[in-house]
Short mmCIF file of C-alpha atoms in Angstrom, two decimals:
data_model
loop_
_atom_site.label_atom_id
_atom_site.label_comp_id
_atom_site.label_asym_id
_atom_site.label_seq_id
_atom_site.Cartn_x
_atom_site.Cartn_y
_atom_site.Cartn_z
CA MET Z 3 10.88 52.12 -28.58
CA ASN Z 4 12.47 52.05 -25.12
CA ARG Z 5 14.43 49.26 -23.44
CA THR Z 6 11.46 48.23 -21.25
CA THR Z 7 9.24 47.69 -24.29
CA LEU Z 8 11.94 45.65 -26.03
CA SER Z 9 12.39 43.47 -22.93
CA LEU Z 10 8.65 42.89 -22.72
CA ILE Z 11 8.44 41.85 -26.38
CA ALA Z 12 11.45 39.56 -26.02
CA GLY Z 13 9.99 37.96 -22.89
CA THR Z 14 6.63 37.41 -24.57
CA ALA Z 15 8.29 35.82 -27.60
CA ALA Z 16 10.37 33.53 -25.40
CA LEU Z 17 7.30 32.46 -23.45
CA ALA Z 18 5.43 31.75 -26.65
CA ALA Z 19 8.33 29.65 -27.94
CA VAL Z 20 8.46 27.62 -24.74
CA THR Z 21 4.68 27.14 -24.78
CA GLY Z 22 4.75 25.99 -28.37
CA PHE Z 23 7.60 23.55 -27.63
CA ALA Z 24 5.71 22.04 -24.70
CA ALA Z 25 2.54 21.66 -26.74
CA LEU Z 26 4.36 20.01 -29.63
CA ASN Z 27 6.07 17.52 -27.34
CA GLN Z 28 2.99 16.23 -25.53
CA PRO Z 29 1.79 12.68 -26.36
CA ALA Z 30 -0.59 12.48 -29.29
CA ALA Z 31 -4.13 13.53 -28.41
CA ALA Z 32 -6.73 10.78 -28.16
CA GLY Z 33 -9.28 12.82 -30.10
CA PRO Z 34 -9.77 16.01 -32.08
CA ASP Z 35 -11.14 17.97 -29.12
CA THR Z 36 -8.23 18.94 -26.84
CA ALA Z 37 -10.67 19.88 -24.07
CA ARG Z 38 -11.61 16.23 -23.56
CA ALA Z 39 -10.39 14.12 -20.65
CA ALA Z 40 -6.71 13.33 -20.45
CA ALA Z 41 -5.45 10.13 -22.05
CA GLU Z 42 -4.72 7.18 -19.73
CA LEU Z 43 -1.24 5.87 -20.53
CA PRO Z 44 0.94 3.27 -18.78
CA VAL Z 45 3.36 4.74 -16.25
CA GLU Z 46 7.00 4.56 -17.25
CA ARG Z 47 8.50 4.35 -13.78
CA THR Z 48 7.46 2.98 -10.38
CA SER Z 49 9.44 3.22 -7.15
CA LEU Z 50 8.67 1.19 -4.00
CA VAL Z 51 10.22 0.83 -0.56
CA CYS Z 52 10.28 -2.31 1.59
CA PRO Z 53 11.04 -2.04 5.33
CA ALA Z 54 13.61 -4.27 7.00
CA PRO Z 55 11.67 -7.55 7.41
CA SER Z 56 12.63 -8.72 10.92
CA SER Z 57 15.16 -8.44 13.72
CA SER Z 58 14.79 -12.13 14.62
CA ASP Z 59 17.66 -14.51 13.88
CA LEU Z 60 15.00 -17.14 13.08
CA ALA Z 61 13.37 -15.06 10.34
CA GLU Z 62 13.04 -16.46 6.82
CA THR Z 63 11.84 -13.86 4.32
CA ALA Z 64 10.65 -14.38 0.76
CA TYR Z 65 10.40 -11.41 -1.62
CA THR Z 66 8.12 -11.62 -4.63
CA ALA Z 67 7.76 -9.07 -7.44
CA PHE Z 68 5.23 -9.06 -10.25
CA THR Z 69 4.07 -6.86 -13.12
CA PRO Z 70 0.82 -7.70 -14.93
CA VAL Z 71 0.99 -7.59 -18.71
CA THR Z 72 -0.14 -4.12 -19.79
CA LYS Z 73 -1.09 -2.98 -23.26
CA GLY Z 74 0.70 0.02 -24.69
CA THR Z 75 4.12 -0.55 -23.14
CA GLN Z 76 7.37 -0.92 -25.05
CA ASP Z 77 9.39 -4.13 -24.97
CA ASN Z 78 12.13 -2.81 -22.74
CA GLY Z 79 12.79 -1.78 -19.16
CA SER Z 80 13.97 -3.30 -15.88
CA ALA Z 81 12.81 -4.02 -12.32
CA GLU Z 82 15.01 -4.77 -9.33
CA LEU Z 83 15.28 -4.57 -5.54
CA LEU Z 84 18.45 -3.24 -3.91
CA PRO Z 85 19.42 -2.78 -0.26
CA ALA Z 86 18.83 0.78 0.94
CA GLY Z 87 21.99 2.84 0.48
CA GLN Z 88 23.12 1.02 -2.67
CA GLU Z 89 23.14 2.55 -6.14
CA SER Z 90 20.91 0.95 -8.72
CA THR Z 91 21.58 0.50 -12.42
CA ASP Z 92 19.05 3.31 -12.96
CA THR Z 93 19.12 6.84 -11.60
CA GLY Z 94 16.44 6.72 -8.93
CA ASP Z 95 13.47 9.06 -8.71
CA GLU Z 96 14.61 12.60 -8.09
CA SER Z 97 11.51 14.34 -9.34
CA GLY Z 98 9.93 14.71 -5.91
CA LYS Z 99 6.58 14.05 -7.56
CA GLY Z 100 5.87 10.60 -6.17
CA ASP Z 101 6.54 7.01 -7.01
CA GLU Z 102 5.19 6.83 -10.52
CA ASP Z 103 6.30 9.27 -13.18
CA ASP Z 104 4.26 9.89 -16.32
CA LYS Z 105 5.52 10.44 -19.83
CA GLY Z 106 7.80 13.29 -18.78
CA GLU Z 107 11.56 13.15 -19.21
CA LYS Z 108 13.93 11.83 -16.51
CA ASP Z 109 17.57 12.54 -15.72
CA GLY Z 110 19.87 9.83 -16.95
CA LYS Z 111 17.54 8.16 -19.43
CA ASP Z 112 17.86 4.41 -19.92
CA GLY Z 113 19.85 3.97 -16.70
CA LYS Z 114 22.72 6.26 -17.75
CA ASP Z 115 24.36 8.93 -15.66
CA GLY Z 116 24.77 12.54 -16.76
CA LYS Z 117 27.85 11.62 -18.81
CA GLY Z 118 26.10 8.88 -20.73
CA GLY Z 119 27.64 5.98 -18.78
CA LYS Z 120 25.92 3.21 -16.84
CA LYS Z 121 25.81 3.55 -13.07
CA LYS Z 122 27.32 0.53 -11.40
CA ALA Z 123 25.48 -1.20 -8.58
CA ALA Z 124 27.51 -1.47 -5.40
CA GLU Z 125 25.80 -4.77 -4.65
CA LYS Z 126 23.94 -7.36 -6.68
CA PRO Z 127 20.16 -6.84 -6.62
CA LEU Z 128 18.27 -9.17 -4.30
CA LEU Z 129 15.70 -9.63 -7.03
CA THR Z 130 15.58 -8.87 -10.75
CA GLN Z 131 12.43 -9.38 -12.79
CA LYS Z 132 12.76 -11.17 -16.13
CA ALA Z 133 9.40 -10.57 -17.84
CA PRO Z 134 5.94 -9.14 -17.13
CA GLY Z 135 3.29 -11.75 -16.31
CA THR Z 136 5.66 -13.99 -14.32
CA PRO Z 137 6.63 -13.45 -10.65
CA ALA Z 138 10.27 -13.08 -9.66
CA VAL Z 139 11.44 -14.28 -6.25
CA GLY Z 140 14.32 -13.68 -3.84
CA GLU Z 141 14.97 -14.54 -0.21
CA THR Z 142 16.90 -13.57 2.90
CA THR Z 143 17.41 -15.14 6.33
CA GLY Z 144 18.20 -13.86 9.80
CA GLY Z 145 17.67 -10.54 11.51
CA ASP Z 146 20.20 -8.42 9.60
CA ALA Z 147 18.29 -8.12 6.32
CA PRO Z 148 18.15 -4.44 5.31
CA ALA Z 149 15.33 -2.32 3.98
CA LEU Z 150 15.05 -2.45 0.19
CA LEU Z 151 14.49 0.16 -2.48
CA GLY Z 152 12.84 -0.98 -5.69
CA THR Z 153 12.59 0.60 -9.11
CA ALA Z 154 10.71 -0.62 -12.18
CA GLU Z 155 10.90 1.06 -15.57
CA GLY Z 156 9.42 0.59 -19.02
CA GLN Z 157 7.25 -2.49 -19.44
CA PHE Z 158 7.79 -3.48 -15.79
CA ALA Z 159 6.49 -0.23 -14.28
CA PRO Z 160 2.67 -0.40 -14.72
CA GLY Z 161 1.20 -2.19 -11.72
CA TRP Z 162 4.55 -3.36 -10.30
CA THR Z 163 3.79 -5.11 -7.00
CA VAL Z 164 6.29 -6.37 -4.41
CA GLN Z 165 5.71 -8.21 -1.13
CA ALA Z 166 7.90 -9.46 1.70
CA THR Z 167 6.57 -12.53 3.55
CA THR Z 168 8.44 -13.53 6.71
CA GLU Z 169 8.16 -16.67 8.84
CA VAL Z 170 9.39 -16.47 12.43
CA ALA Z 171 9.33 -19.81 14.24
CA ALA Z 172 9.50 -18.59 17.84
CA GLY Z 173 9.85 -15.57 20.09
CA SER Z 174 7.94 -12.30 20.26
CA GLY Z 175 5.97 -11.79 17.07
CA ARG Z 176 6.37 -15.39 15.94
CA GLY Z 177 4.19 -16.46 13.02
CA LEU Z 178 3.65 -15.25 9.47
CA LEU Z 179 4.26 -11.57 8.71
CA GLY Z 180 3.49 -9.98 5.36
CA VAL Z 181 3.94 -6.47 4.01
CA THR Z 182 3.31 -5.00 0.59
CA CYS Z 183 6.09 -2.62 -0.41
CA THR Z 184 4.71 0.86 -0.91
CA PRO Z 185 5.49 4.12 -2.69
CA ALA Z 186 6.90 6.96 -0.63
CA ASP Z 187 4.44 9.57 0.61
CA THR Z 188 4.14 12.46 3.07
CA GLU Z 189 1.39 11.40 5.53
CA PHE Z 190 0.26 8.12 7.12
CA TRP Z 191 -2.33 7.01 9.72
CA PHE Z 192 -1.95 3.76 11.68
CA PRO Z 193 -4.86 2.96 14.03
CA GLY Z 194 -4.23 -0.27 15.97
CA VAL Z 195 -0.72 0.16 17.38
CA SER Z 196 0.08 -0.26 21.07
CA THR Z 197 2.53 0.97 23.70
CA ALA Z 198 1.52 -1.74 26.21
CA ALA Z 199 4.17 -3.84 27.96
CA ASP Z 200 3.41 -7.01 25.96
CA ARG Z 201 3.70 -5.25 22.59
CA THR Z 202 6.82 -4.16 20.73
CA ASP Z 203 5.70 -1.89 17.91
CA TYR Z 204 8.07 -0.16 15.51
CA VAL Z 205 7.19 2.35 12.83
CA HIS Z 206 9.66 1.89 9.97
CA LEU Z 207 10.47 5.04 7.99
CA THR Z 208 12.31 4.40 4.71
CA ASN Z 209 13.68 7.29 2.66
CA PRO Z 210 14.32 6.44 -1.02
CA ASP Z 211 15.65 9.86 -2.02
CA ASP Z 212 19.10 11.44 -2.13
CA SER Z 213 18.28 14.08 0.49
CA ALA Z 214 17.28 13.67 4.13
CA ALA Z 215 13.63 13.52 5.18
CA VAL Z 216 12.25 14.94 8.41
CA ALA Z 217 9.26 13.28 10.11
CA ASP Z 218 6.95 14.04 13.04
CA ILE Z 219 5.29 11.13 14.86
CA GLU Z 220 2.14 11.82 16.88
CA LEU Z 221 0.35 9.31 19.13
CA TYR Z 222 -3.36 9.41 20.00
CA GLY Z 223 -4.94 7.27 22.71
CA LYS Z 224 -8.31 6.94 24.42
CA ASP Z 225 -8.09 10.45 25.90
CA GLY Z 226 -6.50 12.23 22.95
CA ALA Z 227 -2.91 13.11 22.09
CA LEU Z 228 -0.25 11.35 24.14
CA GLN Z 229 2.63 13.43 25.39
CA THR Z 230 5.74 12.40 23.47
CA THR Z 231 9.39 13.16 24.10
CA VAL Z 232 11.31 12.74 20.83
CA GLY Z 233 8.53 12.35 18.27
CA GLU Z 234 9.19 15.61 16.46
CA GLY Z 235 11.88 16.32 13.89
CA ILE Z 236 13.05 12.73 13.35
CA THR Z 237 15.65 12.77 10.57
CA VAL Z 238 15.73 9.88 8.10
CA PRO Z 239 19.04 10.01 6.17
CA PRO Z 240 19.08 9.65 2.37
CA ASN Z 241 18.56 6.14 0.98
CA SER Z 242 18.12 4.60 4.41
CA SER Z 243 15.55 3.30 6.90
CA GLU Z 244 14.88 4.19 10.54
CA PRO Z 245 12.83 1.90 12.82
CA VAL Z 246 11.32 3.90 15.70
CA LEU Z 247 10.18 1.98 18.81
CA LEU Z 248 6.88 3.61 19.72
CA SER Z 249 7.09 2.82 23.43
CA THR Z 250 10.20 5.04 23.64
CA LEU Z 251 8.23 8.08 22.51
CA THR Z 252 5.90 8.17 25.51
CA ASP Z 253 5.66 6.99 29.11
CA GLU Z 254 1.96 6.15 28.72
CA LYS Z 255 1.08 2.49 28.28
CA GLN Z 256 -2.07 1.99 26.23
CA ASP Z 257 -3.44 -0.99 24.33
CA ASP Z 258 -5.06 0.93 21.49
CA VAL Z 259 -3.22 3.86 19.93
CA THR Z 260 -3.29 5.65 16.59
CA VAL Z 261 -0.02 6.82 15.03
CA HIS Z 262 0.10 9.81 12.73
CA VAL Z 263 3.28 10.16 10.66
CA ASN Z 264 3.64 13.55 9.03
CA ILE Z 265 6.62 14.27 6.78
CA ARG Z 266 7.59 17.92 7.04
CA SER Z 267 10.50 17.60 4.57
CA GLY Z 268 11.02 15.01 1.80
CA ARG Z 269 8.99 11.80 1.63
CA VAL Z 270 9.23 8.28 3.05
CA GLY Z 271 7.61 4.89 2.96
CA ALA Z 272 6.07 3.91 6.30
CA ALA Z 273 4.75 0.71 7.89
CA VAL Z 274 4.29 -0.51 11.47
CA GLN Z 275 5.63 -3.86 12.67
CA ALA Z 276 3.50 -4.95 15.63
CA LEU Z 277 4.96 -7.79 17.72
CA ASP Z 278 3.11 -9.40 20.63
CA ASP Z 279 4.75 -11.61 23.26
CA LYS Z 280 1.89 -14.15 23.18
CA LEU Z 281 -0.26 -13.42 20.13
CA GLY Z 282 2.36 -13.39 17.38
CA GLY Z 283 2.65 -10.40 15.12
CA ASP Z 284 2.30 -8.87 11.69
CA TRP Z 285 2.73 -5.69 9.72
CA LEU Z 286 0.12 -2.95 9.97
CA ALA Z 287 -0.21 -0.99 6.73
CA ALA Z 288 -1.50 2.57 6.71
CA SER Z 289 -5.24 3.11 6.76
CA ALA Z 290 -6.97 4.63 3.77
CA GLU Z 291 -7.16 8.41 3.92
CA PRO Z 292 -9.58 9.82 6.53
CA ALA Z 293 -13.15 9.55 5.22
CA GLY Z 294 -16.72 9.48 6.46
CA SER Z 295 -17.30 5.95 5.17
CA LEU Z 296 -14.74 3.13 5.33
CA VAL Z 297 -14.46 -0.51 4.25
CA ILE Z 298 -12.26 -3.07 6.03
CA PRO Z 299 -12.29 -6.07 3.67
CA GLY Z 300 -11.40 -9.73 4.00
CA ILE Z 301 -11.77 -10.68 7.66
CA PRO Z 302 -10.97 -14.43 7.74
CA LYS Z 303 -14.05 -16.60 8.26
CA ASP Z 304 -12.34 -18.58 11.03
CA ALA Z 305 -11.38 -15.47 13.03
CA THR Z 306 -11.83 -16.14 16.75
CA ALA Z 307 -11.64 -12.48 17.78
CA VAL Z 308 -11.91 -9.16 15.92
CA ARG Z 309 -11.03 -5.83 17.54
CA LEU Z 310 -12.01 -2.62 15.75
CA ILE Z 311 -9.86 0.47 16.36
CA ALA Z 312 -10.93 3.86 14.99
CA HIS Z 313 -9.76 7.45 15.29
CA THR Z 314 -11.09 10.78 14.11
CA PRO Z 315 -8.27 13.24 13.33
CA GLY Z 316 -10.27 16.40 13.92
CA ASP Z 317 -12.01 17.89 16.95
CA THR Z 318 -15.48 16.75 15.88
CA ASP Z 319 -17.06 13.60 17.32
CA ALA Z 320 -18.04 10.84 14.88
CA ASP Z 321 -20.86 8.33 15.11
CA LEU Z 322 -20.49 5.33 12.81
CA LYS Z 323 -22.96 2.67 11.82
CA VAL Z 324 -21.20 -0.72 11.96
CA GLN Z 325 -22.24 -3.45 9.53
CA LEU Z 326 -20.75 -6.75 8.36
CA ALA Z 327 -20.94 -7.59 4.67
CA SER Z 328 -21.45 -11.37 4.75
CA PRO Z 329 -21.96 -13.80 1.84
CA THR Z 330 -25.74 -13.22 2.10
CA GLY Z 331 -25.83 -9.46 2.70
CA LEU Z 332 -25.34 -6.75 5.29
CA ILE Z 333 -25.64 -7.76 8.96
CA THR Z 334 -25.57 -5.51 12.02
CA PRO Z 335 -23.48 -7.08 14.82
CA ALA Z 336 -25.65 -7.52 17.91
CA GLY Z 337 -24.67 -5.03 20.59
CA HIS Z 338 -22.38 -3.10 18.25
CA GLU Z 339 -24.81 -1.29 16.01
CA THR Z 340 -22.95 2.02 16.28
CA LEU Z 341 -19.54 3.28 17.36
CA HIS Z 342 -19.00 6.70 18.96
CA ILE Z 343 -15.56 8.28 18.52
CA LYS Z 344 -14.69 11.48 20.34
CA GLY Z 345 -12.83 14.10 18.36
CA GLY Z 346 -9.07 13.59 18.37
CA MET Z 347 -9.33 10.33 20.32
CA THR Z 348 -8.93 6.62 19.58
CA THR Z 349 -11.77 4.20 20.34
CA ALA Z 350 -11.63 0.39 20.29
CA VAL Z 351 -14.33 -2.24 20.58
CA ASP Z 352 -14.19 -6.05 20.68
CA LEU Z 353 -16.51 -7.62 18.09
CA GLY Z 354 -15.69 -11.21 19.08
CA ASP Z 355 -16.11 -13.89 16.40
CA VAL Z 356 -18.20 -11.52 14.33
CA THR Z 357 -17.80 -13.48 11.07
CA ARG Z 358 -19.19 -16.72 12.63
CA GLY Z 359 -17.52 -19.02 10.12
CA GLU Z 360 -18.34 -17.00 7.01
CA ALA Z 361 -16.44 -14.51 4.88
CA GLY Z 362 -16.93 -10.94 6.06
CA SER Z 363 -15.93 -7.29 5.67
CA LEU Z 364 -16.72 -4.39 7.98
CA ILE Z 365 -18.63 -1.48 6.47
CA LEU Z 366 -18.47 1.76 8.47
CA THR Z 367 -20.85 4.56 7.46
CA PRO Z 368 -21.98 7.80 9.14
CA ALA Z 369 -24.86 7.32 11.57
CA ASP Z 370 -25.54 11.05 11.37
CA ARG Z 371 -23.24 13.61 9.76
CA SER Z 372 -20.10 12.57 7.91
CA VAL Z 373 -16.84 13.04 9.86
CA PRO Z 374 -13.42 11.88 8.52
CA VAL Z 375 -12.22 8.72 10.32
CA VAL Z 376 -9.37 6.21 10.02
CA ALA Z 377 -9.76 2.60 11.16
CA ALA Z 378 -8.27 -0.90 11.26
CA VAL Z 379 -8.99 -4.26 12.87
CA ARG Z 380 -6.78 -6.71 14.71
CA VAL Z 381 -7.77 -10.28 13.93
CA LEU Z 382 -6.95 -13.40 15.94
CA ARG Z 383 -7.02 -16.99 14.70
CA GLY Z 384 -6.49 -20.13 16.75
CA LYS Z 385 -7.01 -20.69 20.46
CA GLY Z 386 -4.95 -20.70 23.63
CA ASP Z 387 -1.20 -20.79 23.10
CA ASP Z 388 -1.70 -21.32 19.36
CA GLN Z 389 -3.23 -17.92 18.68
CA GLU Z 390 -1.82 -15.68 15.98
CA SER Z 391 -2.67 -12.10 15.04
CA ALA Z 392 -2.87 -9.98 11.92
CA PHE Z 393 -4.07 -6.48 11.04
CA ILE Z 394 -6.37 -5.21 8.31
CA PRO Z 395 -6.59 -1.43 7.72
CA ALA Z 396 -9.46 0.37 6.08
CA ALA Z 397 -8.78 0.07 2.36
CA ALA Z 398 -9.17 2.02 -0.84
CA PRO Z 399 -11.16 0.31 -3.62
CA VAL Z 400 -9.42 -1.83 -6.24
CA GLY Z 401 -10.11 0.81 -8.88
CA THR Z 402 -8.89 -0.24 -12.32
CA ARG Z 403 -6.64 -3.14 -11.28
CA ALA Z 404 -4.71 -4.55 -8.34
CA SER Z 405 -2.41 -7.52 -7.70
CA ALA Z 406 -1.40 -9.69 -4.75
CA VAL Z 407 1.75 -11.83 -4.94
CA ASP Z 408 3.37 -14.82 -3.20
CA ASN Z 409 0.32 -17.06 -3.52
CA SER Z 410 0.65 -20.83 -3.33
CA ALA Z 411 -1.56 -23.71 -4.47
CA LYS Z 412 -2.85 -24.03 -0.91
CA GLY Z 413 -3.24 -21.48 1.85
CA THR Z 414 -4.45 -18.52 -0.23
CA THR Z 415 -7.86 -16.87 0.14
CA LEU Z 416 -9.14 -13.93 -1.91
CA SER Z 417 -12.07 -11.93 -0.52
CA LEU Z 418 -14.08 -9.55 -2.72
CA THR Z 419 -16.60 -7.03 -1.38
CA ALA Z 420 -19.10 -4.82 -3.23
CA PRO Z 421 -20.82 -2.68 -0.59
CA ARG Z 422 -22.72 -0.32 -2.93
CA GLY Z 423 -23.91 -2.43 -5.84
CA THR Z 424 -23.53 -5.70 -7.71
CA ALA Z 425 -20.17 -6.00 -9.46
CA LYS Z 426 -18.46 -8.27 -11.95
CA VAL Z 427 -14.81 -8.98 -11.33
CA LYS Z 428 -12.15 -10.74 -13.38
CA VAL Z 429 -9.44 -12.56 -11.41
CA THR Z 430 -6.30 -13.80 -13.17
CA ALA Z 431 -3.83 -16.25 -11.66
CA SER Z 432 -0.47 -15.63 -13.31
CA ALA Z 433 2.07 -18.18 -14.43
CA GLY Z 434 4.09 -19.54 -11.53
CA SER Z 435 7.53 -18.24 -10.61
CA GLY Z 436 8.90 -21.65 -11.62
CA GLY Z 437 6.55 -22.43 -14.50
CA GLY Z 438 2.90 -22.81 -15.44
CA LYS Z 439 0.24 -21.14 -17.54
CA ALA Z 440 -2.03 -18.27 -16.44
CA ALA Z 441 -5.75 -18.86 -15.82
CA SER Z 442 -8.69 -16.48 -15.35
CA GLN Z 443 -12.19 -16.56 -13.88
CA THR Z 444 -15.01 -14.00 -13.70
CA TYR Z 445 -17.19 -13.60 -10.61
CA THR Z 446 -20.38 -11.73 -9.74
CA ILE Z 447 -20.37 -10.11 -6.29
CA LYS Z 448 -23.85 -9.10 -5.16
CA LYS Z 449 -24.53 -5.76 -3.50
CA GLY Z 450 -23.61 -5.67 0.19
CA THR Z 451 -21.86 -9.05 0.21
CA THR Z 452 -18.38 -10.49 0.68
CA GLN Z 453 -17.30 -13.60 -1.19
CA ASP Z 454 -14.27 -15.81 -0.64
CA VAL Z 455 -13.96 -16.80 -4.29
CA GLU Z 456 -12.72 -20.13 -5.56
CA LEU Z 457 -9.47 -19.17 -7.19
CA PRO Z 458 -8.34 -20.13 -10.67
CA VAL Z 459 -5.17 -22.21 -10.48
CA PRO Z 460 -2.41 -21.86 -13.10
CA ASP Z 461 -1.99 -24.97 -15.23
CA GLY Z 462 1.21 -26.80 -14.34
CA LEU Z 463 1.94 -24.44 -11.46
CA LYS Z 464 5.48 -24.41 -10.09
CA GLY Z 465 6.47 -21.97 -7.37
CA THR Z 466 4.25 -19.07 -6.33
CA TYR Z 467 1.89 -17.03 -8.46
CA ALA Z 468 0.23 -13.60 -8.53
CA LEU Z 469 -3.46 -12.76 -8.44
CA THR Z 470 -4.66 -9.78 -10.46
CA VAL Z 471 -8.12 -8.35 -9.77
CA GLU Z 472 -9.89 -6.26 -12.43
CA PRO Z 473 -13.44 -4.95 -11.89
CA LEU Z 474 -15.52 -5.13 -15.07
CA THR Z 475 -18.22 -2.75 -13.80
CA ASP Z 476 -18.16 0.74 -12.32
CA THR Z 477 -19.34 -0.44 -8.90
CA PRO Z 478 -16.58 -0.01 -6.27
CA VAL Z 479 -14.94 -3.30 -5.32
CA TYR Z 480 -12.72 -3.89 -2.28
CA ALA Z 481 -10.37 -6.85 -1.99
CA ALA Z 482 -8.08 -8.55 0.51
CA ARG Z 483 -5.84 -11.60 0.25
CA THR Z 484 -5.08 -13.92 3.19
CA LEU Z 485 -2.05 -16.23 3.34
CA THR Z 486 -2.04 -19.05 5.90
CA ALA Z 487 0.74 -21.41 6.96
CA THR Z 488 1.00 -23.70 9.97
CA ARG Z 489 4.44 -24.11 11.48
CA GLU Z 490 5.07 -26.21 14.58
CA GLY Z 491 1.33 -26.23 15.24
CA VAL Z 492 0.95 -22.44 15.20
CA PRO Z 493 -1.62 -21.18 12.63
CA GLY Z 494 0.31 -18.30 11.08
CA PHE Z 495 -1.52 -15.92 8.75
CA THR Z 496 -1.25 -12.47 7.20
CA VAL Z 497 -3.71 -10.27 5.29
CA GLN Z 498 -3.03 -7.65 2.61
CA THR Z 499 -5.59 -5.30 1.06
CA LEU Z 500 -5.52 -4.64 -2.70
CA PRO Z 501 -5.78 -0.93 -3.60
CA ASP Z 502 -5.49 0.29 -7.18
CA ASP Z 503 -2.01 -0.41 -8.59
CA ARG Z 504 -1.83 3.01 -10.30
CA GLY Z 505 -0.54 1.38 -13.44
CA THR Z 506 -1.75 4.21 -15.65
CA VAL Z 507 -1.44 7.97 -15.47
CA ALA Z 508 -3.63 10.68 -16.95
CA VAL Z 509 -1.64 12.66 -19.51
CA PRO Z 510 -3.27 15.99 -20.47
CA GLU Z 511 -4.08 16.39 -24.12
CA ALA Z 512 -2.57 19.48 -25.73
CA ASP Z 513 -2.10 20.99 -29.12
CA GLU Z 514 -0.19 23.89 -30.61
CA ASP Z 515 -2.10 27.16 -30.30
CA VAL Z 516 -0.56 29.82 -32.55
CA ALA Z 517 -3.09 32.34 -31.28
CA VAL Z 518 -0.92 32.86 -28.22
CA LEU Z 519 1.65 34.54 -30.49
CA GLN Z 520 -0.94 37.12 -31.57
CA LYS Z 521 -1.85 38.28 -28.05
#
């Protein structure tokens, strides 16, 4: 037997040993047939990034974190928010596989470093969660508040949701601004930004990892791609955040622009802060992934103006049928039955007070062939000098479960939409951050309608509370939450969509197969 044969046998044996070890260390199979669907288990780790909330000295920002109670988790773990650049009491996510890790192993288990010792935080966390089912709160003031990096492990990881809500009393972008902290990713689309003189729009890029990320920013206007000067190869240092003023990337001034953020190396969290000199401001979250059909849920019923902005990333033109899902069914806005979008270009249309005093969601579907599109709306409330603006991107469905935080006894509206079929939905109001008892209510949302549901209120509520939405049927449900607050006569508001919280992960079933040793 020659040396090559011996090496081959040794390599085969080693591979078989590794395969057997991996199979034996998988979570227990849910059934006897290992070919069945993977088991759904709670995630063990969730990482989120929050952009710097405001540059205004008048800013007052409240952070709220919440984890719904999830079956199957162990009674341990932690959840905290730290300024970008600070070390946490855990090791951070170095897997490069996203924000939520499954049942796989992690470096530095239980918050220990490679030598078995605890890592020390350079600064006290802004927020630390005490228990699932109860919101935790923190706050900052002024314009020097940094971006935050958040990590939840163990029982706090499944469905961990964090929001920053900022009040700015005066100046450009004054009003109520809200942003849901997001996991890092590698691509984002933001239809609805502007490079016009009366707008100051920043795209915030936050890198949670220990190595630098490199991003390209592309702008698309009414005639296609805008020529940019320094939009390529933007470096975001490790554990830091970079706000990029969009008007500095191009000399063209346009009201309706789509931003494409593509990460060529690493991953970041991204959000756009859109500030208007006269119409207030808010955060614009990324649109759902390009698709032929889109849903923009939760347009406030008292909206005085709605502007739809859409973009098709490819070279193919798109024709969309525009409908409004109202409380009584689907309505076609007069004069805006369809929307034509040229390939690679951004198109905008004013829909006016399309909701006419009733809850509504926009449903965009192909008028002919299906072409991937991204979209968002800018919504105005109030009149004259008291107008305020907010943005709602096209959203992904709720899926299994989703939560919205920082709700108060007054000034909170939850909109539910079921465009394809009748759905039953359970809504739970958590205990308050300062006390109270959770309450739940089940609703039926008819096909093609939007309902602003009457919310359950926690008994003995103190502080703010979280809303958790759980569809009880297979029909897709879309949701959005609106917060309103009037300050010095200005009707501030902000809207957040509720995509699936990705609280569970599919873990492949496996079993030991000794037959591999015989081949």
